[in-house]
Amino acid sequence: MDERKKVIFSGIQPSGNLTIGNYLGALKNWVKLQDEYDCYFCVVDLHAITVRQTPADLRKRTLEVLAIYIGAGIDPEKNTLFIQSHVPAHSECSWLLGCNTYMGELSRMTQYKDKSQKFGDSIGSALFNYPVLMASDILLYNTDLVPVGKDQKQHLELTRDIANRFNNTYSETFKIPEPYIPKAGAKIMSLQEPEKKMSKSDENPNSYILIMDPPDVIRKKVSRAVTDTVGKINYSDEQPGIKNLINILSSIKGITPEEITADYSDKGYAQLKSDVAETIIEELSPLQEKIKNLLADKNYLESIYKTGAEKANYTANKILRKVQKKIGLVPR
Ligand code: TYM
């Protein structure tokens, strides 16, 4: 008989153009897991506005991220694809969970600490509360598994703490979600400063490869990637630039770093870089084609996000009502 599938929830912010970090850390795994799970994939626009966005760009990028989900191979017939702000339960639940979250917990989030260093006193309060909204996203769907890159692990742990606390205070309500973090693509690093995560908001475009970068740009960026003076291809923390290139290759090809270093024992950095560039191009070219076609069909994208929002609203509202009732809010 049709046993009920376990649930996956994940999302990406439309706060910039997506990079191969987003693809290898998250999206590629969503594609792999979609048949086994009941999946909710969300474009988290409310998270993106924790940093000021130009309205027209935000609208454009939100649709681009949706097109990238589909172009990367997420089947919109089988999965629920939607835009976060189209499901008001996320914001509502975020308030309720915020009433059960400590300042201490939120101040310990490394992503917040990094951002507050950058913005100082004028850091927005939403950046502080950001992980509570993320917890709402996840908990509103009785999520079992959250496929994300390593940088989101701490937010996942907080989500689990918030859920456990709520369950202990008000009786069993939320399912406790597990993270799913890939081995090879968990943390793709900047090509220019390989000690730093590759990020779509980096000021230096040579530090990242975008999913939509054309082949010649990919070749140029990879050839300029910072390496070292060791001159031998090892998978080692002492050679973070080379290690990052090996991780990219390993993640796309599905082979281990050890197999790669064995393959390259008598080859140089130039060869590795050229192979990495061609591997990325081969992986992304078919996606880029599909994404471009999807973006030309706004009506189709609209039909996907509208259908998705309907389904997501239905599921999320059921859990939200339960939460409101347990807290003692008078039923409407
Ligand atoms: P965001 O938009 O920063 O990134 C989206 C996904 O990409 C992963 N990722 C990376 N993985 C490997 N290497 C990198 N350099 C790299 N950069 C980004 C992230 O880990 C993430 O999986 N808070 C989340 C969005 C979010 C969310 C959620 C995720 C909101 N609600 C609920 C899961 C469940 C974020 O900022 O991701």
mmCIF file with all atom_site columns, N, CA, C and O in Angstrom, residues 31-75:
data_model
loop_
_atom_site.group_PDB
_atom_site.id
_atom_site.type_symbol
_atom_site.label_atom_id
_atom_site.label_alt_id
_atom_site.label_comp_id
_atom_site.label_asym_id
_atom_site.label_entity_id
_atom_site.label_seq_id
_atom_site.pdbx_PDB_ins_code
_atom_site.Cartn_x
_atom_site.Cartn_y
_atom_site.Cartn_z
_atom_site.occupancy
_atom_site.B_iso_or_equiv
_atom_site.pdbx_formal_charge
_atom_site.auth_seq_id
_atom_site.auth_comp_id
_atom_site.auth_asym_id
_atom_site.auth_atom_id
_atom_site.pdbx_PDB_model_num
ATOM 1   N N  . VAL A 1 31 ? 17.173 17.375 -6.235  1.00 0.00 ? 31 VAL A N  1
ATOM 2   C CA . VAL A 1 31 ? 16.823 16.626 -7.444  1.00 0.00 ? 31 VAL A CA 1
ATOM 3   C C  . VAL A 1 31 ? 16.934 15.125 -7.167  1.00 0.00 ? 31 VAL A C  1
ATOM 4   O O  . VAL A 1 31 ? 16.071 14.332 -7.537  1.00 0.00 ? 31 VAL A O  1
ATOM 5   N N  . LYS A 1 32 ? 17.993 14.749 -6.454  1.00 0.00 ? 32 LYS A N  1
ATOM 6   C CA . LYS A 1 32 ? 18.212 13.329 -6.154  1.00 0.00 ? 32 LYS A CA 1
ATOM 7   C C  . LYS A 1 32 ? 17.135 12.769 -5.233  1.00 0.00 ? 32 LYS A C  1
ATOM 8   O O  . LYS A 1 32 ? 16.769 11.606 -5.335  1.00 0.00 ? 32 LYS A O  1
ATOM 9   N N  . LEU A 1 33 ? 16.673 13.586 -4.297  1.00 0.00 ? 33 LEU A N  1
ATOM 10  C CA . LEU A 1 33 ? 15.787 13.076 -3.243  1.00 0.00 ? 33 LEU A CA 1
ATOM 11  C C  . LEU A 1 33 ? 14.301 13.165 -3.595  1.00 0.00 ? 33 LEU A C  1
ATOM 12  O O  . LEU A 1 33 ? 13.459 12.602 -2.896  1.00 0.00 ? 33 LEU A O  1
ATOM 13  N N  . GLN A 1 34 ? 13.976 13.869 -4.682  1.00 0.00 ? 34 GLN A N  1
ATOM 14  C CA . GLN A 1 34 ? 12.570 14.229 -4.925  1.00 0.00 ? 34 GLN A CA 1
ATOM 15  C C  . GLN A 1 34 ? 11.617 13.038 -5.102  1.00 0.00 ? 34 GLN A C  1
ATOM 16  O O  . GLN A 1 34 ? 10.437 13.152 -4.777  1.00 0.00 ? 34 GLN A O  1
ATOM 17  N N  . ASP A 1 35 ? 12.111 11.914 -5.590  1.00 0.00 ? 35 ASP A N  1
ATOM 18  C CA . ASP A 1 35 ? 11.194 10.794 -5.814  1.00 0.00 ? 35 ASP A CA 1
ATOM 19  C C  . ASP A 1 35 ? 10.837 10.068 -4.522  1.00 0.00 ? 35 ASP A C  1
ATOM 20  O O  . ASP A 1 35 ? 9.761  9.502  -4.399  1.00 0.00 ? 35 ASP A O  1
ATOM 21  N N  . GLU A 1 36 ? 11.770 10.091 -3.590  1.00 0.00 ? 36 GLU A N  1
ATOM 22  C CA . GLU A 1 36 ? 11.556 9.345  -2.348  1.00 0.00 ? 36 GLU A CA 1
ATOM 23  C C  . GLU A 1 36 ? 10.718 10.099 -1.328  1.00 0.00 ? 36 GLU A C  1
ATOM 24  O O  . GLU A 1 36 ? 10.214 9.500  -0.382  1.00 0.00 ? 36 GLU A O  1
ATOM 25  N N  . TYR A 1 37 ? 10.653 11.426 -1.459  1.00 0.00 ? 37 TYR A N  1
ATOM 26  C CA . TYR A 1 37 ? 10.028 12.247 -0.418  1.00 0.00 ? 37 TYR A CA 1
ATOM 27  C C  . TYR A 1 37 ? 8.891  13.100 -0.973  1.00 0.00 ? 37 TYR A C  1
ATOM 28  O O  . TYR A 1 37 ? 8.807  13.341 -2.171  1.00 0.00 ? 37 TYR A O  1
ATOM 29  N N  . ASP A 1 38 ? 8.050  13.564 -0.065  1.00 0.00 ? 38 ASP A N  1
ATOM 30  C CA . ASP A 1 38 ? 7.045  14.563 -0.395  1.00 0.00 ? 38 ASP A CA 1
ATOM 31  C C  . ASP A 1 38 ? 7.734  15.915 -0.156  1.00 0.00 ? 38 ASP A C  1
ATOM 32  O O  . ASP A 1 38 ? 8.005  16.276 0.988   1.00 0.00 ? 38 ASP A O  1
ATOM 33  N N  . CYS A 1 39 ? 8.049  16.630 -1.242  1.00 0.00 ? 39 CYS A N  1
ATOM 34  C CA . CYS A 1 39 ? 8.950  17.785 -1.104  1.00 0.00 ? 39 CYS A CA 1
ATOM 35  C C  . CYS A 1 39 ? 8.260  19.138 -1.243  1.00 0.00 ? 39 CYS A C  1
ATOM 36  O O  . CYS A 1 39 ? 7.447  19.341 -2.154  1.00 0.00 ? 39 CYS A O  1
ATOM 37  N N  . TYR A 1 40 ? 8.649  20.041 -0.373  1.00 0.00 ? 40 TYR A N  1
ATOM 38  C CA . TYR A 1 40 ? 8.240  21.449 -0.461  1.00 0.00 ? 40 TYR A CA 1
ATOM 39  C C  . TYR A 1 40 ? 9.500  22.262 -0.710  1.00 0.00 ? 40 TYR A C  1
ATOM 40  O O  . TYR A 1 40 ? 10.407 22.285 0.128   1.00 0.00 ? 40 TYR A O  1
ATOM 41  N N  . PHE A 1 41 ? 9.574  22.898 -1.882  1.00 0.00 ? 41 PHE A N  1
ATOM 42  C CA . PHE A 1 41 ? 10.719 23.749 -2.191  1.00 0.00 ? 41 PHE A CA 1
ATOM 43  C C  . PHE A 1 41 ? 10.232 25.178 -2.370  1.00 0.00 ? 41 PHE A C  1
ATOM 44  O O  . PHE A 1 41 ? 9.371  25.468 -3.203  1.00 0.00 ? 41 PHE A O  1
ATOM 45  N N  . CYS A 1 42 ? 10.812 26.041 -1.555  1.00 0.00 ? 42 CYS A N  1
ATOM 46  C CA . CYS A 1 42 ? 10.271 27.384 -1.398  1.00 0.00 ? 42 CYS A CA 1
ATOM 47  C C  . CYS A 1 42 ? 11.298 28.417 -1.869  1.00 0.00 ? 42 CYS A C  1
ATOM 48  O O  . CYS A 1 42 ? 12.501 28.239 -1.692  1.00 0.00 ? 42 CYS A O  1
ATOM 49  N N  . VAL A 1 43 ? 10.819 29.502 -2.478  1.00 0.00 ? 43 VAL A N  1
ATOM 50  C CA . VAL A 1 43 ? 11.701 30.629 -2.769  1.00 0.00 ? 43 VAL A CA 1
ATOM 51  C C  . VAL A 1 43 ? 11.489 31.607 -1.608  1.00 0.00 ? 43 VAL A C  1
ATOM 52  O O  . VAL A 1 43 ? 10.408 32.183 -1.457  1.00 0.00 ? 43 VAL A O  1
ATOM 53  N N  . VAL A 1 44 ? 12.512 31.740 -0.760  1.00 0.00 ? 44 VAL A N  1
ATOM 54  C CA . VAL A 1 44 ? 12.299 32.445 0.512   1.00 0.00 ? 44 VAL A CA 1
ATOM 55  C C  . VAL A 1 44 ? 12.526 33.954 0.363   1.00 0.00 ? 44 VAL A C  1
ATOM 56  O O  . VAL A 1 44 ? 13.523 34.507 0.815   1.00 0.00 ? 44 VAL A O  1
ATOM 57  N N  . ASP A 1 45 ? 11.526 34.605 -0.231  1.00 0.00 ? 45 ASP A N  1
ATOM 58  C CA . ASP A 1 45 ? 11.641 36.052 -0.480  1.00 0.00 ? 45 ASP A CA 1
ATOM 59  C C  . ASP A 1 45 ? 11.624 36.866 0.815   1.00 0.00 ? 45 ASP A C  1
ATOM 60  O O  . ASP A 1 45 ? 12.265 37.913 0.905   1.00 0.00 ? 45 ASP A O  1
ATOM 61  N N  . LEU A 1 46 ? 10.922 36.388 1.841   1.00 0.00 ? 46 LEU A N  1
ATOM 62  C CA . LEU A 1 46 ? 10.887 37.144 3.102   1.00 0.00 ? 46 LEU A CA 1
ATOM 63  C C  . LEU A 1 46 ? 12.247 37.122 3.800   1.00 0.00 ? 46 LEU A C  1
ATOM 64  O O  . LEU A 1 46 ? 12.603 38.060 4.518   1.00 0.00 ? 46 LEU A O  1
ATOM 65  N N  . HIS A 1 47 ? 12.995 36.061 3.583   1.00 0.00 ? 47 HIS A N  1
ATOM 66  C CA . HIS A 1 47 ? 14.359 36.040 4.122   1.00 0.00 ? 47 HIS A CA 1
ATOM 67  C C  . HIS A 1 47 ? 15.255 37.009 3.343   1.00 0.00 ? 47 HIS A C  1
ATOM 68  O O  . HIS A 1 47 ? 16.108 37.670 3.925   1.00 0.00 ? 47 HIS A O  1
ATOM 69  N N  . ALA A 1 48 ? 15.030 37.071 2.032   1.00 0.00 ? 48 ALA A N  1
ATOM 70  C CA . ALA A 1 48 ? 15.887 37.948 1.213   1.00 0.00 ? 48 ALA A CA 1
ATOM 71  C C  . ALA A 1 48 ? 15.760 39.410 1.640   1.00 0.00 ? 48 ALA A C  1
ATOM 72  O O  . ALA A 1 48 ? 16.741 40.156 1.611   1.00 0.00 ? 48 ALA A O  1
ATOM 73  N N  . ILE A 1 49 ? 14.549 39.822 2.075   1.00 0.00 ? 49 ILE A N  1
ATOM 74  C CA . ILE A 1 49 ? 14.375 41.249 2.401   1.00 0.00 ? 49 ILE A CA 1
ATOM 75  C C  . ILE A 1 49 ? 14.916 41.621 3.783   1.00 0.00 ? 49 ILE A C  1
ATOM 76  O O  . ILE A 1 49 ? 14.768 42.765 4.224   1.00 0.00 ? 49 ILE A O  1
ATOM 77  N N  . THR A 1 50 ? 15.569 40.677 4.469   1.00 0.00 ? 50 THR A N  1
ATOM 78  C CA . THR A 1 50 ? 16.269 41.064 5.699   1.00 0.00 ? 50 THR A CA 1
ATOM 79  C C  . THR A 1 50 ? 17.448 41.985 5.350   1.00 0.00 ? 50 THR A C  1
ATOM 80  O O  . THR A 1 50 ? 17.999 42.646 6.218   1.00 0.00 ? 50 THR A O  1
ATOM 81  N N  . VAL A 1 51 ? 17.832 41.967 4.073   1.00 0.00 ? 51 VAL A N  1
ATOM 82  C CA . VAL A 1 51 ? 18.808 42.933 3.558   1.00 0.00 ? 51 VAL A CA 1
ATOM 83  C C  . VAL A 1 51 ? 18.083 43.695 2.457   1.00 0.00 ? 51 VAL A C  1
ATOM 84  O O  . VAL A 1 51 ? 17.310 43.107 1.702   1.00 0.00 ? 51 VAL A O  1
ATOM 85  N N  . ARG A 1 52 ? 18.300 45.019 2.374   1.00 0.00 ? 52 ARG A N  1
ATOM 86  C CA . ARG A 1 52 ? 17.553 45.837 1.413   1.00 0.00 ? 52 ARG A CA 1
ATOM 87  C C  . ARG A 1 52 ? 17.695 45.314 -0.015  1.00 0.00 ? 52 ARG A C  1
ATOM 88  O O  . ARG A 1 52 ? 18.799 45.048 -0.479  1.00 0.00 ? 52 ARG A O  1
ATOM 89  N N  . GLN A 1 53 ? 16.561 45.140 -0.692  1.00 0.00 ? 53 GLN A N  1
ATOM 90  C CA . GLN A 1 53 ? 16.568 44.673 -2.081  1.00 0.00 ? 53 GLN A CA 1
ATOM 91  C C  . GLN A 1 53 ? 15.883 45.718 -2.946  1.00 0.00 ? 53 GLN A C  1
ATOM 92  O O  . GLN A 1 53 ? 14.912 46.337 -2.508  1.00 0.00 ? 53 GLN A O  1
ATOM 93  N N  . THR A 1 54 ? 16.349 45.856 -4.159  1.00 0.00 ? 54 THR A N  1
ATOM 94  C CA . THR A 1 54 ? 15.653 46.715 -5.111  1.00 0.00 ? 54 THR A CA 1
ATOM 95  C C  . THR A 1 54 ? 14.388 45.980 -5.544  1.00 0.00 ? 54 THR A C  1
ATOM 96  O O  . THR A 1 54 ? 14.481 44.836 -6.012  1.00 0.00 ? 54 THR A O  1
ATOM 97  N N  . PRO A 1 55 ? 13.191 46.619 -5.373  1.00 0.00 ? 55 PRO A N  1
ATOM 98  C CA . PRO A 1 55 ? 11.943 45.885 -5.628  1.00 0.00 ? 55 PRO A CA 1
ATOM 99  C C  . PRO A 1 55 ? 11.880 45.169 -6.982  1.00 0.00 ? 55 PRO A C  1
ATOM 100 O O  . PRO A 1 55 ? 11.510 43.993 -7.037  1.00 0.00 ? 55 PRO A O  1
ATOM 101 N N  . ALA A 1 56 ? 12.261 45.858 -8.045  1.00 0.00 ? 56 ALA A N  1
ATOM 102 C CA . ALA A 1 56 ? 12.162 45.222 -9.369  1.00 0.00 ? 56 ALA A CA 1
ATOM 103 C C  . ALA A 1 56 ? 13.091 44.011 -9.470  1.00 0.00 ? 56 ALA A C  1
ATOM 104 O O  . ALA A 1 56 ? 12.745 42.987 -10.058 1.00 0.00 ? 56 ALA A O  1
ATOM 105 N N  . ASP A 1 57 ? 14.282 44.139 -8.865  1.00 0.00 ? 57 ASP A N  1
ATOM 106 C CA . ASP A 1 57 ? 15.235 43.012 -8.896  1.00 0.00 ? 57 ASP A CA 1
ATOM 107 C C  . ASP A 1 57 ? 14.705 41.828 -8.092  1.00 0.00 ? 57 ASP A C  1
ATOM 108 O O  . ASP A 1 57 ? 14.849 40.683 -8.484  1.00 0.00 ? 57 ASP A O  1
ATOM 109 N N  . LEU A 1 58 ? 14.095 42.146 -6.951  1.00 0.00 ? 58 LEU A N  1
ATOM 110 C CA . LEU A 1 58 ? 13.572 41.065 -6.100  1.00 0.00 ? 58 LEU A CA 1
ATOM 111 C C  . LEU A 1 58 ? 12.506 40.268 -6.848  1.00 0.00 ? 58 LEU A C  1
ATOM 112 O O  . LEU A 1 58 ? 12.520 39.034 -6.860  1.00 0.00 ? 58 LEU A O  1
ATOM 113 N N  . ARG A 1 59 ? 11.604 40.994 -7.511  1.00 0.00 ? 59 ARG A N  1
ATOM 114 C CA . ARG A 1 59 ? 10.547 40.314 -8.287  1.00 0.00 ? 59 ARG A CA 1
ATOM 115 C C  . ARG A 1 59 ? 11.161 39.424 -9.365  1.00 0.00 ? 59 ARG A C  1
ATOM 116 O O  . ARG A 1 59 ? 10.766 38.278 -9.540  1.00 0.00 ? 59 ARG A O  1
ATOM 117 N N  . LYS A 1 60 ? 12.145 39.976 -10.056 1.00 0.00 ? 60 LYS A N  1
ATOM 118 C CA . LYS A 1 60 ? 12.778 39.247 -11.158 1.00 0.00 ? 60 LYS A CA 1
ATOM 119 C C  . LYS A 1 60 ? 13.507 38.003 -10.634 1.00 0.00 ? 60 LYS A C  1
ATOM 120 O O  . LYS A 1 60 ? 13.366 36.904 -11.145 1.00 0.00 ? 60 LYS A O  1
ATOM 121 N N  . ARG A 1 61 ? 14.255 38.196 -9.563  1.00 0.00 ? 61 ARG A N  1
ATOM 122 C CA . ARG A 1 61 ? 15.058 37.093 -9.025  1.00 0.00 ? 61 ARG A CA 1
ATOM 123 C C  . ARG A 1 61 ? 14.201 35.995 -8.423  1.00 0.00 ? 61 ARG A C  1
ATOM 124 O O  . ARG A 1 61 ? 14.564 34.825 -8.443  1.00 0.00 ? 61 ARG A O  1
ATOM 125 N N  . THR A 1 62 ? 13.067 36.389 -7.872  1.00 0.00 ? 62 THR A N  1
ATOM 126 C CA . THR A 1 62 ? 12.181 35.380 -7.275  1.00 0.00 ? 62 THR A CA 1
ATOM 127 C C  . THR A 1 62 ? 11.735 34.400 -8.363  1.00 0.00 ? 62 THR A C  1
ATOM 128 O O  . THR A 1 62 ? 11.782 33.178 -8.166  1.00 0.00 ? 62 THR A O  1
ATOM 129 N N  . LEU A 1 63 ? 11.363 34.947 -9.518  1.00 0.00 ? 63 LEU A N  1
ATOM 130 C CA . LEU A 1 63 ? 10.958 34.075 -10.627 1.00 0.00 ? 63 LEU A CA 1
ATOM 131 C C  . LEU A 1 63 ? 12.144 33.293 -11.182 1.00 0.00 ? 63 LEU A C  1
ATOM 132 O O  . LEU A 1 63 ? 12.012 32.126 -11.575 1.00 0.00 ? 63 LEU A O  1
ATOM 133 N N  . GLU A 1 64 ? 13.318 33.938 -11.189 1.00 0.00 ? 64 GLU A N  1
ATOM 134 C CA . GLU A 1 64 ? 14.510 33.234 -11.677 1.00 0.00 ? 64 GLU A CA 1
ATOM 135 C C  . GLU A 1 64 ? 14.827 32.019 -10.806 1.00 0.00 ? 64 GLU A C  1
ATOM 136 O O  . GLU A 1 64 ? 15.148 30.945 -11.309 1.00 0.00 ? 64 GLU A O  1
ATOM 137 N N  . VAL A 1 65 ? 14.722 32.210 -9.499  1.00 0.00 ? 65 VAL A N  1
ATOM 138 C CA . VAL A 1 65 ? 15.023 31.075 -8.609  1.00 0.00 ? 65 VAL A CA 1
ATOM 139 C C  . VAL A 1 65 ? 14.034 29.939 -8.855  1.00 0.00 ? 65 VAL A C  1
ATOM 140 O O  . VAL A 1 65 ? 14.416 28.773 -8.932  1.00 0.00 ? 65 VAL A O  1
ATOM 141 N N  . LEU A 1 66 ? 12.772 30.288 -9.038  1.00 0.00 ? 66 LEU A N  1
ATOM 142 C CA . LEU A 1 66 ? 11.773 29.258 -9.337  1.00 0.00 ? 66 LEU A CA 1
ATOM 143 C C  . LEU A 1 66 ? 12.136 28.530 -10.642 1.00 0.00 ? 66 LEU A C  1
ATOM 144 O O  . LEU A 1 66 ? 12.099 27.291 -10.716 1.00 0.00 ? 66 LEU A O  1
ATOM 145 N N  . ALA A 1 67 ? 12.520 29.311 -11.655 1.00 0.00 ? 67 ALA A N  1
ATOM 146 C CA . ALA A 1 67 ? 12.900 28.701 -12.946 1.00 0.00 ? 67 ALA A CA 1
ATOM 147 C C  . ALA A 1 67 ? 14.137 27.815 -12.778 1.00 0.00 ? 67 ALA A C  1
ATOM 148 O O  . ALA A 1 67 ? 14.246 26.754 -13.401 1.00 0.00 ? 67 ALA A O  1
ATOM 149 N N  . ILE A 1 68 ? 15.052 28.237 -11.911 1.00 0.00 ? 68 ILE A N  1
ATOM 150 C CA . ILE A 1 68 ? 16.262 27.433 -11.677 1.00 0.00 ? 68 ILE A CA 1
ATOM 151 C C  . ILE A 1 68 ? 15.892 26.100 -11.002 1.00 0.00 ? 68 ILE A C  1
ATOM 152 O O  . ILE A 1 68 ? 16.421 25.048 -11.351 1.00 0.00 ? 68 ILE A O  1
ATOM 153 N N  . TYR A 1 69 ? 14.961 26.149 -10.051 1.00 0.00 ? 69 TYR A N  1
ATOM 154 C CA . TYR A 1 69 ? 14.517 24.892 -9.414  1.00 0.00 ? 69 TYR A CA 1
ATOM 155 C C  . TYR A 1 69 ? 14.052 23.911 -10.495 1.00 0.00 ? 69 TYR A C  1
ATOM 156 O O  . TYR A 1 69 ? 14.467 22.759 -10.537 1.00 0.00 ? 69 TYR A O  1
ATOM 157 N N  . ILE A 1 70 ? 13.188 24.408 -11.367 1.00 0.00 ? 70 ILE A N  1
ATOM 158 C CA . ILE A 1 70 ? 12.593 23.518 -12.378 1.00 0.00 ? 70 ILE A CA 1
ATOM 159 C C  . ILE A 1 70 ? 13.648 23.106 -13.404 1.00 0.00 ? 70 ILE A C  1
ATOM 160 O O  . ILE A 1 70 ? 13.768 21.941 -13.766 1.00 0.00 ? 70 ILE A O  1
ATOM 161 N N  . GLY A 1 71 ? 14.444 24.094 -13.833 1.00 0.00 ? 71 GLY A N  1
ATOM 162 C CA . GLY A 1 71 ? 15.491 23.815 -14.828 1.00 0.00 ? 71 GLY A CA 1
ATOM 163 C C  . GLY A 1 71 ? 16.527 22.821 -14.320 1.00 0.00 ? 71 GLY A C  1
ATOM 164 O O  . GLY A 1 71 ? 17.088 22.030 -15.075 1.00 0.00 ? 71 GLY A O  1
ATOM 165 N N  . ALA A 1 72 ? 16.769 22.837 -12.999 1.00 0.00 ? 72 ALA A N  1
ATOM 166 C CA . ALA A 1 72 ? 17.754 21.908 -12.424 1.00 0.00 ? 72 ALA A CA 1
ATOM 167 C C  . ALA A 1 72 ? 17.197 20.489 -12.350 1.00 0.00 ? 72 ALA A C  1
ATOM 168 O O  . ALA A 1 72 ? 17.936 19.551 -12.067 1.00 0.00 ? 72 ALA A O  1
ATOM 169 N N  . GLY A 1 73 ? 15.893 20.361 -12.559 1.00 0.00 ? 73 GLY A N  1
ATOM 170 C CA . GLY A 1 73 ? 15.335 19.002 -12.599 1.00 0.00 ? 73 GLY A CA 1
ATOM 171 C C  . GLY A 1 73 ? 14.281 18.706 -11.556 1.00 0.00 ? 73 GLY A C  1
ATOM 172 O O  . GLY A 1 73 ? 13.852 17.562 -11.398 1.00 0.00 ? 73 GLY A O  1
ATOM 173 N N  . ILE A 1 74 ? 13.856 19.702 -10.790 1.00 0.00 ? 74 ILE A N  1
ATOM 174 C CA . ILE A 1 74 ? 12.765 19.487 -9.833  1.00 0.00 ? 74 ILE A CA 1
ATOM 175 C C  . ILE A 1 74 ? 11.455 19.433 -10.626 1.00 0.00 ? 74 ILE A C  1
ATOM 176 O O  . ILE A 1 74 ? 11.140 20.379 -11.353 1.00 0.00 ? 74 ILE A O  1
ATOM 177 N N  . ASP A 1 75 ? 10.741 18.362 -10.472 1.00 0.00 ? 75 ASP A N  1
ATOM 178 C CA . ASP A 1 75 ? 9.505  18.171 -11.233 1.00 0.00 ? 75 ASP A CA 1
ATOM 179 C C  . ASP A 1 75 ? 8.338  18.891 -10.537 1.00 0.00 ? 75 ASP A C  1
ATOM 180 O O  . ASP A 1 75 ? 7.936  18.511 -9.439  1.00 0.00 ? 75 ASP A O  1
#
